[in-house]
Coordinates of C-alpha atoms and ligand atoms in Angstrom, one line a residue:
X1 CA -15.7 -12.3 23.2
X2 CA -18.2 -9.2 21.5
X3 CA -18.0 -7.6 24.9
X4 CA -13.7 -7.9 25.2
X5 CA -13.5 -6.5 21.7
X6 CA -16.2 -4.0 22.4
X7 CA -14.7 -2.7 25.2
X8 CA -11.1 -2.8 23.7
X9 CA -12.3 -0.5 20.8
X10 CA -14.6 1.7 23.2
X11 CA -11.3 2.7 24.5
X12 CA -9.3 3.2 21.3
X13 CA -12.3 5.5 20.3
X14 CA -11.9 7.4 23.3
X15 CA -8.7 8.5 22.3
X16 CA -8.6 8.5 18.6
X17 CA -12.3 9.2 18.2
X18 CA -11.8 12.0 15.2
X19 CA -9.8 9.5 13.3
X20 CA -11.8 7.3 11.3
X21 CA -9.5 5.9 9.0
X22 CA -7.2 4.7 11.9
X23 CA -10.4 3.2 14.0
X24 CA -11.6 1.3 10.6
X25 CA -8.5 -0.3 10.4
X26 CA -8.0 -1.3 14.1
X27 CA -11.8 -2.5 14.5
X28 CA -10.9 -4.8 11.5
X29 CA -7.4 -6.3 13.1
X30 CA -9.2 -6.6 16.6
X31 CA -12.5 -8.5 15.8
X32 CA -9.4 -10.9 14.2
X33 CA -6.3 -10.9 16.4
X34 CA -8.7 -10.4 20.3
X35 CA -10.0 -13.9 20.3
X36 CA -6.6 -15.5 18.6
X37 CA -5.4 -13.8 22.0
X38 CA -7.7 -15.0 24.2
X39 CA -6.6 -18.6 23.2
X40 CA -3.4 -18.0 23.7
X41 CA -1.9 -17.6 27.4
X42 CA 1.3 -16.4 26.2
X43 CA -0.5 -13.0 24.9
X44 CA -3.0 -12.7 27.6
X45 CA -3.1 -9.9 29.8
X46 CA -0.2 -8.0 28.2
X47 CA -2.1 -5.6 26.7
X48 CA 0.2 -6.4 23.2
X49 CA -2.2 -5.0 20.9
X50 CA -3.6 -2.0 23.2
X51 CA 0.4 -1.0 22.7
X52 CA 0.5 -1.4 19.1
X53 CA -2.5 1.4 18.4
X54 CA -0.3 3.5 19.8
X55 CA 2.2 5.1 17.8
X56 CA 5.9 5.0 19.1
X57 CA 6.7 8.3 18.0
X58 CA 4.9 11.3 15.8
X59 CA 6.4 13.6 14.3
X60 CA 4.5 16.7 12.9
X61 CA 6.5 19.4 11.3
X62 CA 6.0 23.2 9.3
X63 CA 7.1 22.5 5.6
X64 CA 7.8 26.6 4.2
X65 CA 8.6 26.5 0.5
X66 CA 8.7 29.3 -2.2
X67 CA 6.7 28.9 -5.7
X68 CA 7.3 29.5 -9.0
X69 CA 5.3 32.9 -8.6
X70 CA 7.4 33.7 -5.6
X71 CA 4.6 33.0 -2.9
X72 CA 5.2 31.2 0.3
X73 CA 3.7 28.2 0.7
X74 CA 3.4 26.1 4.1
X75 CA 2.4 22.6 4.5
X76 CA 2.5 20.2 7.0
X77 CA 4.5 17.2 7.4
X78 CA 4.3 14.2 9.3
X79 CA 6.3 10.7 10.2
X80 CA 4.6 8.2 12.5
X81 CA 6.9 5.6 13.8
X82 CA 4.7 3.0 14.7
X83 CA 6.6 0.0 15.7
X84 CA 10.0 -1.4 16.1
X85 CA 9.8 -4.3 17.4
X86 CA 11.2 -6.3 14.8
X87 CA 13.6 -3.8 12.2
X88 CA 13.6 0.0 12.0
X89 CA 10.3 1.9 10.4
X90 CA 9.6 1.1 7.2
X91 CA 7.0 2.7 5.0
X92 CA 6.1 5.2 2.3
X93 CA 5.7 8.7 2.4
X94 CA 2.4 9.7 0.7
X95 CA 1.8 13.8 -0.9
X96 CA -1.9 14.3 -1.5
X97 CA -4.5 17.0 -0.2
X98 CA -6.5 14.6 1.7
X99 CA -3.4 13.5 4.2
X100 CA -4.2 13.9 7.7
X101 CA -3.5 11.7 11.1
X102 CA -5.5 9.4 10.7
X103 CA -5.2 8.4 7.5
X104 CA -1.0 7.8 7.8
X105 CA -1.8 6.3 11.2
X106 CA -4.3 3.7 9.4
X107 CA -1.2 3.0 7.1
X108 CA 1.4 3.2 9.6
X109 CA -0.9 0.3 11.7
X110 CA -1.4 -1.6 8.2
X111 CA 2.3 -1.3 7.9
X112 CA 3.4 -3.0 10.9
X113 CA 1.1 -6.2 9.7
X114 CA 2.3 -6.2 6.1
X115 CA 6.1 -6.0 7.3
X116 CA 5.8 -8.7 9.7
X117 CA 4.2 -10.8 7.1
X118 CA 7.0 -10.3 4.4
X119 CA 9.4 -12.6 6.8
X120 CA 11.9 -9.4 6.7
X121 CA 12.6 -7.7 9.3
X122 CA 11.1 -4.2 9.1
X123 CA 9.3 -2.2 11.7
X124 CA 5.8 -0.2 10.5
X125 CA 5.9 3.6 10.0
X126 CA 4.4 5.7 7.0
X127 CA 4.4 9.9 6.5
X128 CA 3.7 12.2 3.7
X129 CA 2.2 15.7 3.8
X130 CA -1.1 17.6 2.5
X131 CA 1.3 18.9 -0.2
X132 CA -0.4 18.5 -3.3
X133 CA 1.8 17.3 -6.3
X134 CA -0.6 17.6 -9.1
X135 CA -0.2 20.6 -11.5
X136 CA 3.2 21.6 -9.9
X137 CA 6.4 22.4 -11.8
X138 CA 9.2 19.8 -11.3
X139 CA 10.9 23.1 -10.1
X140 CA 8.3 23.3 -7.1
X141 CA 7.8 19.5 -6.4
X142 CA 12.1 19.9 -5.9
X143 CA 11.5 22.8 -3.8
X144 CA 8.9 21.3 -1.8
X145 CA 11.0 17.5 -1.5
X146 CA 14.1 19.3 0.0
X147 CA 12.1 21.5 2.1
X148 CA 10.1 18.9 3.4
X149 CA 13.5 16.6 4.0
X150 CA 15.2 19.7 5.7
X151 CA 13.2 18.6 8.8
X152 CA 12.5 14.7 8.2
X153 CA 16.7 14.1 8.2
X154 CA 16.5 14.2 11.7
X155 CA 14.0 11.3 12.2
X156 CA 15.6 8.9 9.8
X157 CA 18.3 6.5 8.8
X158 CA 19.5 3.5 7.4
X159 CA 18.8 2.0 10.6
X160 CA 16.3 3.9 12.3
X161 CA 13.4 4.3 9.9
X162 CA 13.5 4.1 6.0
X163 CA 11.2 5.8 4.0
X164 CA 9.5 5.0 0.4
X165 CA 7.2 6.1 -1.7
X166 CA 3.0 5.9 -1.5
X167 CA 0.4 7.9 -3.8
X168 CA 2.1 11.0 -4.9
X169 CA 5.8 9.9 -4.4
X170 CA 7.4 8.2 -7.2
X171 CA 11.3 8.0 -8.6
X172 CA 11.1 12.1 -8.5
X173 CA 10.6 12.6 -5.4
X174 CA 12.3 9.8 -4.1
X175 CA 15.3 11.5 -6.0
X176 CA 15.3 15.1 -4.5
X177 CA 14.3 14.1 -1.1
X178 CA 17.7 11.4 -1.1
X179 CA 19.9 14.4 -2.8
X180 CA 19.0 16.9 0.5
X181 CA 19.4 13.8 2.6
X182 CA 22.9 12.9 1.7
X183 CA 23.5 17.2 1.3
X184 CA 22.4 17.3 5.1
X185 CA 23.9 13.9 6.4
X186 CA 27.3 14.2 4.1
X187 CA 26.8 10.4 3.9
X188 CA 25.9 8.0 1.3
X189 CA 23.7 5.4 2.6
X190 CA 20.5 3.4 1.9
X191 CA 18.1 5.9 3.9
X192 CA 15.0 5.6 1.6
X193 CA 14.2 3.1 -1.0
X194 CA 12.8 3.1 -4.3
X195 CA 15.7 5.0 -5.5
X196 CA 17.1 4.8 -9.2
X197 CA 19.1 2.4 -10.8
X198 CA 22.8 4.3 -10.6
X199 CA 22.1 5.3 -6.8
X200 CA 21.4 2.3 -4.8
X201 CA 17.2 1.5 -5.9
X202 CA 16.7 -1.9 -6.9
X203 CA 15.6 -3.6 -9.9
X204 CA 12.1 -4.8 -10.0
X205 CA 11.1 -2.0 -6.8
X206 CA 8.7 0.1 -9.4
X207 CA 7.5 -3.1 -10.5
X208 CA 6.8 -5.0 -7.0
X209 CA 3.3 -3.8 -5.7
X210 CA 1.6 -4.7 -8.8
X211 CA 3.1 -7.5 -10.0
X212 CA 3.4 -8.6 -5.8
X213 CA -0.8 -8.6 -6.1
X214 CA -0.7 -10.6 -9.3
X215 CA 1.3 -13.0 -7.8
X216 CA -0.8 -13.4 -4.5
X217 CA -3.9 -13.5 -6.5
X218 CA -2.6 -16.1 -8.7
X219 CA -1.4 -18.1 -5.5
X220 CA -5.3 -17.5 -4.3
X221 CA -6.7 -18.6 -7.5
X222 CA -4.2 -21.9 -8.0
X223 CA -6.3 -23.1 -4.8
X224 CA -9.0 -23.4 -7.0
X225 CA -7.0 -25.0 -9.9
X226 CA -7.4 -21.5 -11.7
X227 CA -5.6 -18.8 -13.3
X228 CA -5.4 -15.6 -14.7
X229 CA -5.7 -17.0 -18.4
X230 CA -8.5 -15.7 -20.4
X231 CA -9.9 -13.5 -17.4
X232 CA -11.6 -10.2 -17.5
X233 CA -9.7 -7.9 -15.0
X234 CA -10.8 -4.5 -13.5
X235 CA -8.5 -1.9 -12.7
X236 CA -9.2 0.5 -10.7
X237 CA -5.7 3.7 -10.5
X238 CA -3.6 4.5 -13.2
X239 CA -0.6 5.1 -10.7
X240 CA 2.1 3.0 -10.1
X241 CA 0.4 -0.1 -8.3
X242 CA -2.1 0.0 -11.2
X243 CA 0.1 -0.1 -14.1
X244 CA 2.4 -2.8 -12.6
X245 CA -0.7 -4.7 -11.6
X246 CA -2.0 -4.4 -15.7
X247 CA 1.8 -5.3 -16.9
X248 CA 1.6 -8.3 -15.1
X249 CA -2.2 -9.9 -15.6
X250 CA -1.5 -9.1 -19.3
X251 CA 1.5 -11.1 -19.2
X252 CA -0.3 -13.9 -18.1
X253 CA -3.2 -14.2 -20.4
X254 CA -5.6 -11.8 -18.7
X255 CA -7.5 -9.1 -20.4
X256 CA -7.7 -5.7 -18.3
X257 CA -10.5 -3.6 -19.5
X258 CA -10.1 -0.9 -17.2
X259 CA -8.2 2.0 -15.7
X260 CA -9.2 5.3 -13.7
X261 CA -8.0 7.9 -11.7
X262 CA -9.8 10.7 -9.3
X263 CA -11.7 12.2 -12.9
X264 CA -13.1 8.9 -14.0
X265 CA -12.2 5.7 -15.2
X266 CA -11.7 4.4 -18.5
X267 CA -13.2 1.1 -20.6
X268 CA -11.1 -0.6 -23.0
X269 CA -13.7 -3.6 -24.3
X270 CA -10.6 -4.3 -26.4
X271 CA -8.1 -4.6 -23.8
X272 CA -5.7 -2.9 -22.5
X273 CA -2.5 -4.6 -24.0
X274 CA 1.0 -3.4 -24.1
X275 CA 0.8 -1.3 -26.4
X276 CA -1.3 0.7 -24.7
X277 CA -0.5 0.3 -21.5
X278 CA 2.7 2.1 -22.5
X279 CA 1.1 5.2 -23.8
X280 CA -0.6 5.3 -20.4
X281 CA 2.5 4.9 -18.6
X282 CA 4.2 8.0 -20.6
X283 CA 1.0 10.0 -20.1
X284 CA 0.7 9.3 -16.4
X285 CA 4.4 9.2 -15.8
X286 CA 6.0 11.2 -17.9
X287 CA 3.4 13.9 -19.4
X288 CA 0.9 13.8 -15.8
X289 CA -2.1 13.5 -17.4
X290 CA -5.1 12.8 -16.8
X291 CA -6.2 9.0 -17.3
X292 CA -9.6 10.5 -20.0
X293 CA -6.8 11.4 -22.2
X294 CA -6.5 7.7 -23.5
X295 CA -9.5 7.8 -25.2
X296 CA -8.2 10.4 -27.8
X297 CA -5.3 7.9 -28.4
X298 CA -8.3 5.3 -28.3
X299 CA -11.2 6.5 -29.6
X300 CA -13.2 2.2 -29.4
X301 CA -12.6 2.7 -25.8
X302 CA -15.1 5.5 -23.5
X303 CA -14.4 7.5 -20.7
X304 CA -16.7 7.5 -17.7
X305 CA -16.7 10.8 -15.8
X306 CA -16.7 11.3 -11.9
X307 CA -17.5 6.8 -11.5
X308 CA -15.7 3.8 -10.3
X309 CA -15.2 1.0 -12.2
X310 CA -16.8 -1.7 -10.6
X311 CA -20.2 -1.8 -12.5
X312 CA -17.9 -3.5 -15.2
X313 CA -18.5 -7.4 -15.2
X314 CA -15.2 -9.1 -14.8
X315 CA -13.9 -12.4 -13.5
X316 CA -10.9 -10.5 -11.1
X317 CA -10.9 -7.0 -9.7
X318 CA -7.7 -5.5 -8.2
X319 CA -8.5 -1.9 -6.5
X320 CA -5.2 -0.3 -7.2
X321 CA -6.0 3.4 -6.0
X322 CA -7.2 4.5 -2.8
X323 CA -8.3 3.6 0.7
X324 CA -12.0 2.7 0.7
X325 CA -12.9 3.1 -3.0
X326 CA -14.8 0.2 -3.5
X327 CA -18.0 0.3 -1.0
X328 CA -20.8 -2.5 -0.5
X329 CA -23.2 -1.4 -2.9
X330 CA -20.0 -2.1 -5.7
X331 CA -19.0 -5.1 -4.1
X332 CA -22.7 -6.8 -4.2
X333 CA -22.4 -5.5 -7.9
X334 CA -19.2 -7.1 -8.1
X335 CA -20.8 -10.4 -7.0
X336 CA -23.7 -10.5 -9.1
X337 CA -21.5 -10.1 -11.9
X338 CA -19.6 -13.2 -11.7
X339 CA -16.5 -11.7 -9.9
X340 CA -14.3 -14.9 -8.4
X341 CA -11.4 -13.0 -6.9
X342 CA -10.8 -9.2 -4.9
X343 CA -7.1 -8.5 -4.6
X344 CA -6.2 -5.4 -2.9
X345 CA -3.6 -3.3 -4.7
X346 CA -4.6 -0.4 -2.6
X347 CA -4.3 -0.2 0.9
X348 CA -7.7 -0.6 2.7
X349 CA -9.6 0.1 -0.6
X350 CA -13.1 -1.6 0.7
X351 CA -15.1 -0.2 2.9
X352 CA -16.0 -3.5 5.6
X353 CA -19.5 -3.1 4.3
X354 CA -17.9 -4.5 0.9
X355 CA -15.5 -6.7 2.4
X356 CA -19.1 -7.8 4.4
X357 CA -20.4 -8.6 0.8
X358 CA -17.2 -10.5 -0.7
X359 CA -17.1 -12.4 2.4
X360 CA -20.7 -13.2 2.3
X361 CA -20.1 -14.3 -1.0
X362 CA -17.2 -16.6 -0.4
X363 CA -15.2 -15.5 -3.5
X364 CA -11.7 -15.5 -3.3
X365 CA -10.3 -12.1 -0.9
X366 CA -6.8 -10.5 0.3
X367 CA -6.7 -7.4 2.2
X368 CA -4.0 -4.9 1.1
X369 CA -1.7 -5.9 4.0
X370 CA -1.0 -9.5 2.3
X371 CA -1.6 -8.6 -1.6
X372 CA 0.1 -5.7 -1.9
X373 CA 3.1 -6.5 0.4
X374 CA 5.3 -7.0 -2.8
X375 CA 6.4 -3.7 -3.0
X376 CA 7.8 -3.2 0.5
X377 CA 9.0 -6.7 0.6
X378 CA 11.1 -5.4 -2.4
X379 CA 11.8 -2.5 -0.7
X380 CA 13.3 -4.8 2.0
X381 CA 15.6 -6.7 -0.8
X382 CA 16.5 -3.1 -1.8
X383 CA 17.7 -2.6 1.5
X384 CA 19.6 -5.9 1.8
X385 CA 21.3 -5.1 -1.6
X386 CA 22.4 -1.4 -0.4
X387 CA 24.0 -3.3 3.3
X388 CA 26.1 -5.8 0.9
X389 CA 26.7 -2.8 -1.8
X390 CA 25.9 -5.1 -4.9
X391 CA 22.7 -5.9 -7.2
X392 CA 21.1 -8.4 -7.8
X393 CA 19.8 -9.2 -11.1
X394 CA 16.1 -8.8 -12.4
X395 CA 15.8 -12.4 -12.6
X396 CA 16.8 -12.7 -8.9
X397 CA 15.0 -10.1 -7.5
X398 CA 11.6 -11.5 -9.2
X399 CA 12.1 -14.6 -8.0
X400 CA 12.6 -13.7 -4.3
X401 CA 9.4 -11.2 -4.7
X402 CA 7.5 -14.5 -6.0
X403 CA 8.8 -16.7 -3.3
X404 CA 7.8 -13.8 -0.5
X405 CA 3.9 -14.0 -2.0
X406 CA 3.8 -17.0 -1.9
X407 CA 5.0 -17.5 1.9
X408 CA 2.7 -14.4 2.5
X409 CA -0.4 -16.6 1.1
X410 CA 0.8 -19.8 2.8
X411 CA 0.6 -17.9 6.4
X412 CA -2.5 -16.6 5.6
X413 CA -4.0 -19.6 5.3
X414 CA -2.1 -21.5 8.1
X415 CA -3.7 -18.8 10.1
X416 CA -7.0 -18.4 8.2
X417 CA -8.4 -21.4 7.1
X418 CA -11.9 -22.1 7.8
X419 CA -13.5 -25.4 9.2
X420 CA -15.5 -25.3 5.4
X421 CA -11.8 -25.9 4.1
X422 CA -12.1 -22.4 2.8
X423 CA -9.9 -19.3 3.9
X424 CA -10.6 -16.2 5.4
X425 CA -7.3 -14.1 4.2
X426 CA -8.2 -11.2 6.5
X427 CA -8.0 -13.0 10.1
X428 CA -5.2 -14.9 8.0
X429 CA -2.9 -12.1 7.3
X430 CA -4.0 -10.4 10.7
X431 CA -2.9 -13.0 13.2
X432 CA 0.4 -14.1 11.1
X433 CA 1.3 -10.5 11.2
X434 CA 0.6 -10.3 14.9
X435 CA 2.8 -13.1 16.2
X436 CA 5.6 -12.1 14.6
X437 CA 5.3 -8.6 16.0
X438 CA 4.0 -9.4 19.8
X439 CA 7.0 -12.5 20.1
X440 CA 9.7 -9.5 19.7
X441 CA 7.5 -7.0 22.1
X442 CA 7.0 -9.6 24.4
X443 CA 10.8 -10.8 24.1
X444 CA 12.2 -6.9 24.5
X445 CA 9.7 -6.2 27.9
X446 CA 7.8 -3.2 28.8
X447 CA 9.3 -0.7 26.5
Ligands
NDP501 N1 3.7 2.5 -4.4 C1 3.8 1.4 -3.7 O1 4.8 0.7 -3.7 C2 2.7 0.9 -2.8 C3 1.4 1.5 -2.9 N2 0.4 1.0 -2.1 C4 -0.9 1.6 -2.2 O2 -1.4 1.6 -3.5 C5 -2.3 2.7 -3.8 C6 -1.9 3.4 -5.0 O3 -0.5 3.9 -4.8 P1 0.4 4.3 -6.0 O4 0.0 3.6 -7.2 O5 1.8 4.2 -5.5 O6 0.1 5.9 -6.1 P2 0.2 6.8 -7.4 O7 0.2 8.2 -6.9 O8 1.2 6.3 -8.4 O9 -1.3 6.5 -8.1 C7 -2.4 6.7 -7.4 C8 -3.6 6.5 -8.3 O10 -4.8 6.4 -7.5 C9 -5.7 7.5 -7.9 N3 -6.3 8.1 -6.7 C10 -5.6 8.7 -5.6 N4 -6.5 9.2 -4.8 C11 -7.7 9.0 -5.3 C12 -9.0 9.3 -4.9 N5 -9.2 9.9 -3.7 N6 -10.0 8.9 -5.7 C13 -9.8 8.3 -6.9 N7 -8.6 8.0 -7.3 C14 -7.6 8.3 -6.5 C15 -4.8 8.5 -8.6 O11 -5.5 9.3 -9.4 P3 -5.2 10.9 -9.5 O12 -4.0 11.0 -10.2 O13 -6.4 11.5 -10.1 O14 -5.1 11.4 -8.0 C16 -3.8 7.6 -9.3 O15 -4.4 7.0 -10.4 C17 -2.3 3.5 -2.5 O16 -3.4 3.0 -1.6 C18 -1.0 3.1 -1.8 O17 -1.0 3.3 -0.4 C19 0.6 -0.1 -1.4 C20 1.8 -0.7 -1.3 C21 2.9 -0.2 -1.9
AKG502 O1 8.4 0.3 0.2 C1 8.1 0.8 1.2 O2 8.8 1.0 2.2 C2 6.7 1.3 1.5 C3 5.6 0.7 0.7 C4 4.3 1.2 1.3 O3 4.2 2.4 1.6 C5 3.2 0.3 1.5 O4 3.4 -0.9 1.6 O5 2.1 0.8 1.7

């Protein structure tokens, strides 16, 4: 089996070799899903999943914009459409420096697992561009959203591939990029999601990644006859995922003590309750500040410059920021400090030396791709509500998100459970994801 999963990834390195991020994330869905295949006559000799590492489509395109000083500016842009095989491309569109390739094929690849897992049916794509958000004008960041949709139109639609937003793409930008796409399209439709209230987003959608990873990591923990009552929680972001994560593990009896953001991360020995947690949410959301500045408004709770959290002993830790932000050293740390349960906010925020360590360690782990599915599953109710043009209420909406985690965790461990009675939520997620996807490619033929 070593030698059919070596060989497998020998070749995927042979044509993606400069792509790290993208070979990290297929090495960890191949040393899953290649022996479920093997045992499995249906899937072998197709070569399914040698198909799957390879994009459909991607798109790379010139973004030209003016500033506010008058100088030209060009970024690049970028859609991969991953895989159709069961909805049209779904996925967020991430701005940050560090965007490249790989990193939105990694997340387009992640995408096409975490889709098929929400039971909706969504295809996997992601984009974004090396635009950098931070310290822009709202006058440049519209500049730079309709530029960068003057191209991307042509790629999308309501039933080809539906965008969202990822790390530097919130209600703003969702909001200018859908005002150039209706400008462009003269049509009124549901082409990306997370957009506001009056215009077709959904309620609970700025919500639903956070409070989706609460809610798988409670269904983790209730395995153990456990809860989030009385916990210590780690946070690591201050973005979206983060604060929604926080709203929610306060809510149920949980004290978070931490937050961060690429400058640091703050400790709150206190707690972080709502209080706060609002003043964070205006400074991060409305003001764009940096996450330090909380311990002006706080002055009990101290700023750690340039460090993760992770040295902090807690009972939970939800990484809520970044791909691979959490590496084994931390995890080990982690360990020895008690922590039961790792949910992943982020996508692909430990490095597999830490997942190594958690896994080693038998506490309580869901990759990204399960726990943080919440927010595209919502995404997926946002698009149902657009196709019936009604609403649905809070209430509704939160209960279909908590009824999605919860099948998401019950596949995981129809497909993970060990012979120890204990389950491995990675090879869970992995192979539920997979069947889903292969049954429709094998279904549709050679295409
Ligand atoms: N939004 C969503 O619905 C979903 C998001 N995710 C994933 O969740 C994670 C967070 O996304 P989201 O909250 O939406 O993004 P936001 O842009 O709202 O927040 C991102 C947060 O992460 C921090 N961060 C980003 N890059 C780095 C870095 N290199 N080092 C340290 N901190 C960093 C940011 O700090 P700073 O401001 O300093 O950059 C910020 O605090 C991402 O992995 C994303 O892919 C997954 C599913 C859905
Ligand atoms: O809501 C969406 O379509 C995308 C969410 C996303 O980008 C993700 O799940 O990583």
């Amino acid at each position: 089996m070593k030698d059919k999963i070596e060989a497998f990834l020998d070749l995927v390195k042979e044509r993606n070799g400069h792509e790290p991020e993208f070979l990290q994330a297929v090495q960890e869905v191949a040393e899953t899903v290649i022996p479920y295949i093997a045992k499995h006559d249906i899937y072998n000799g197709k070569n399914i999943l040698l198909r799957m590492v390879e994009p459909e489509r991607l798109i790379s395109f010139r973004v030209s914009w003016v500033d506010d000083a008058g100088e030209i500016q060009v970024n690049r842009g970028y859609r991969i459409q991953m895989n159709s095989a069961i909805g049209p491309y779904k996925g967020g569109l991430r701005f940050h420096p560090t965007v490249n390739a790989s990193i939105l094929k990694f997340l387009a690849f992640e995408q096409v697992f975490k889709n098929s897992l929400t039971t909706l049916p969504m295809g996997g794509g992601k984009g974004g561009s090396d635009f950098d958000p931070k310290g822009k004008s709202d006058n440049e960041i519209m500049r730079f959203c309709h530029a960068f949709m003057t191209e991307l139109f042509r790629h999308i639609g309501h039933n080809t591939d539906v965008p969202a937003g990822d790390i530097g793409v919130g209600a703003r930008e969702i909001g200018f990029m859908f005002g150039m796409y209706k400008k462009l399209k003269n049509t009124f439709t549901g082409v990306l999601t997370g957009k506001g209230q009056s215009w077709g987003g959904s309620l609970i959608r700025p919500e639903a990644t956070g409070y989706g990873n609460v809610y798988f990591a409670e269904n983790m923990l209730k395995t153990k006859n456990d809860s989030f009552n009385g916990k210590r929680i780690v946070i690591s972001g201050s973005g979206n995922v983060a604060q929604f994560a926080a709203e929610k593990a306060i809510e149920l009896g949980a004290t978070v003590l931490t937050l961060s953001d690429s400058g640091g991360y703050i400790i709150d020995e206190d707690g972080i309750d709502t209080e706060k947690l609002e003043f964070v949410m205006d400074l991060k959301n409305v003001k764009r500040g940096r996450i330090s500045e909380y311990v002006d408004k706080y002055p009990n709770a101290k700023f750690v410059k340039g460090e993760r959290p992770w040295s902090v002993k807690c009972d939970i830790a939800l990484p809520c920021a970044t791909q691979n932000e959490l590496n084994g050293d931390e995890a080990k740390q982690l360990v020895d400090n008690g922590c039961i349960c790792v949910s992943e906010g982020a996508n692909m925020p430990s490095t597999p030396e830490a997942i190594h360590e958690f896994q080693k360690a038998k506490i309580l782990f869901a990759p990204g791709k399960a726990s943080n599915a919440g927010g595209v599953a919502t995404s997926g109710l946002e698009m149902s509500q657009n196709s019936l043009r009604l609403s649905w209420t809070r209430e509704e909406v939160d209960e279909k998100l908590k009824g999605i985690m919860e099948d998401i965790h019950d596949s995981c461990v129809e497909y993970g459970k060990n012979d120890d009675g204990s389950v491995d939520y990675i090879r869970g997620a992995n192979i539920a994801g997979f069947v889903k996807v292969a049954d429709a490619m094998l279904a549709q033929g050679v295409v």
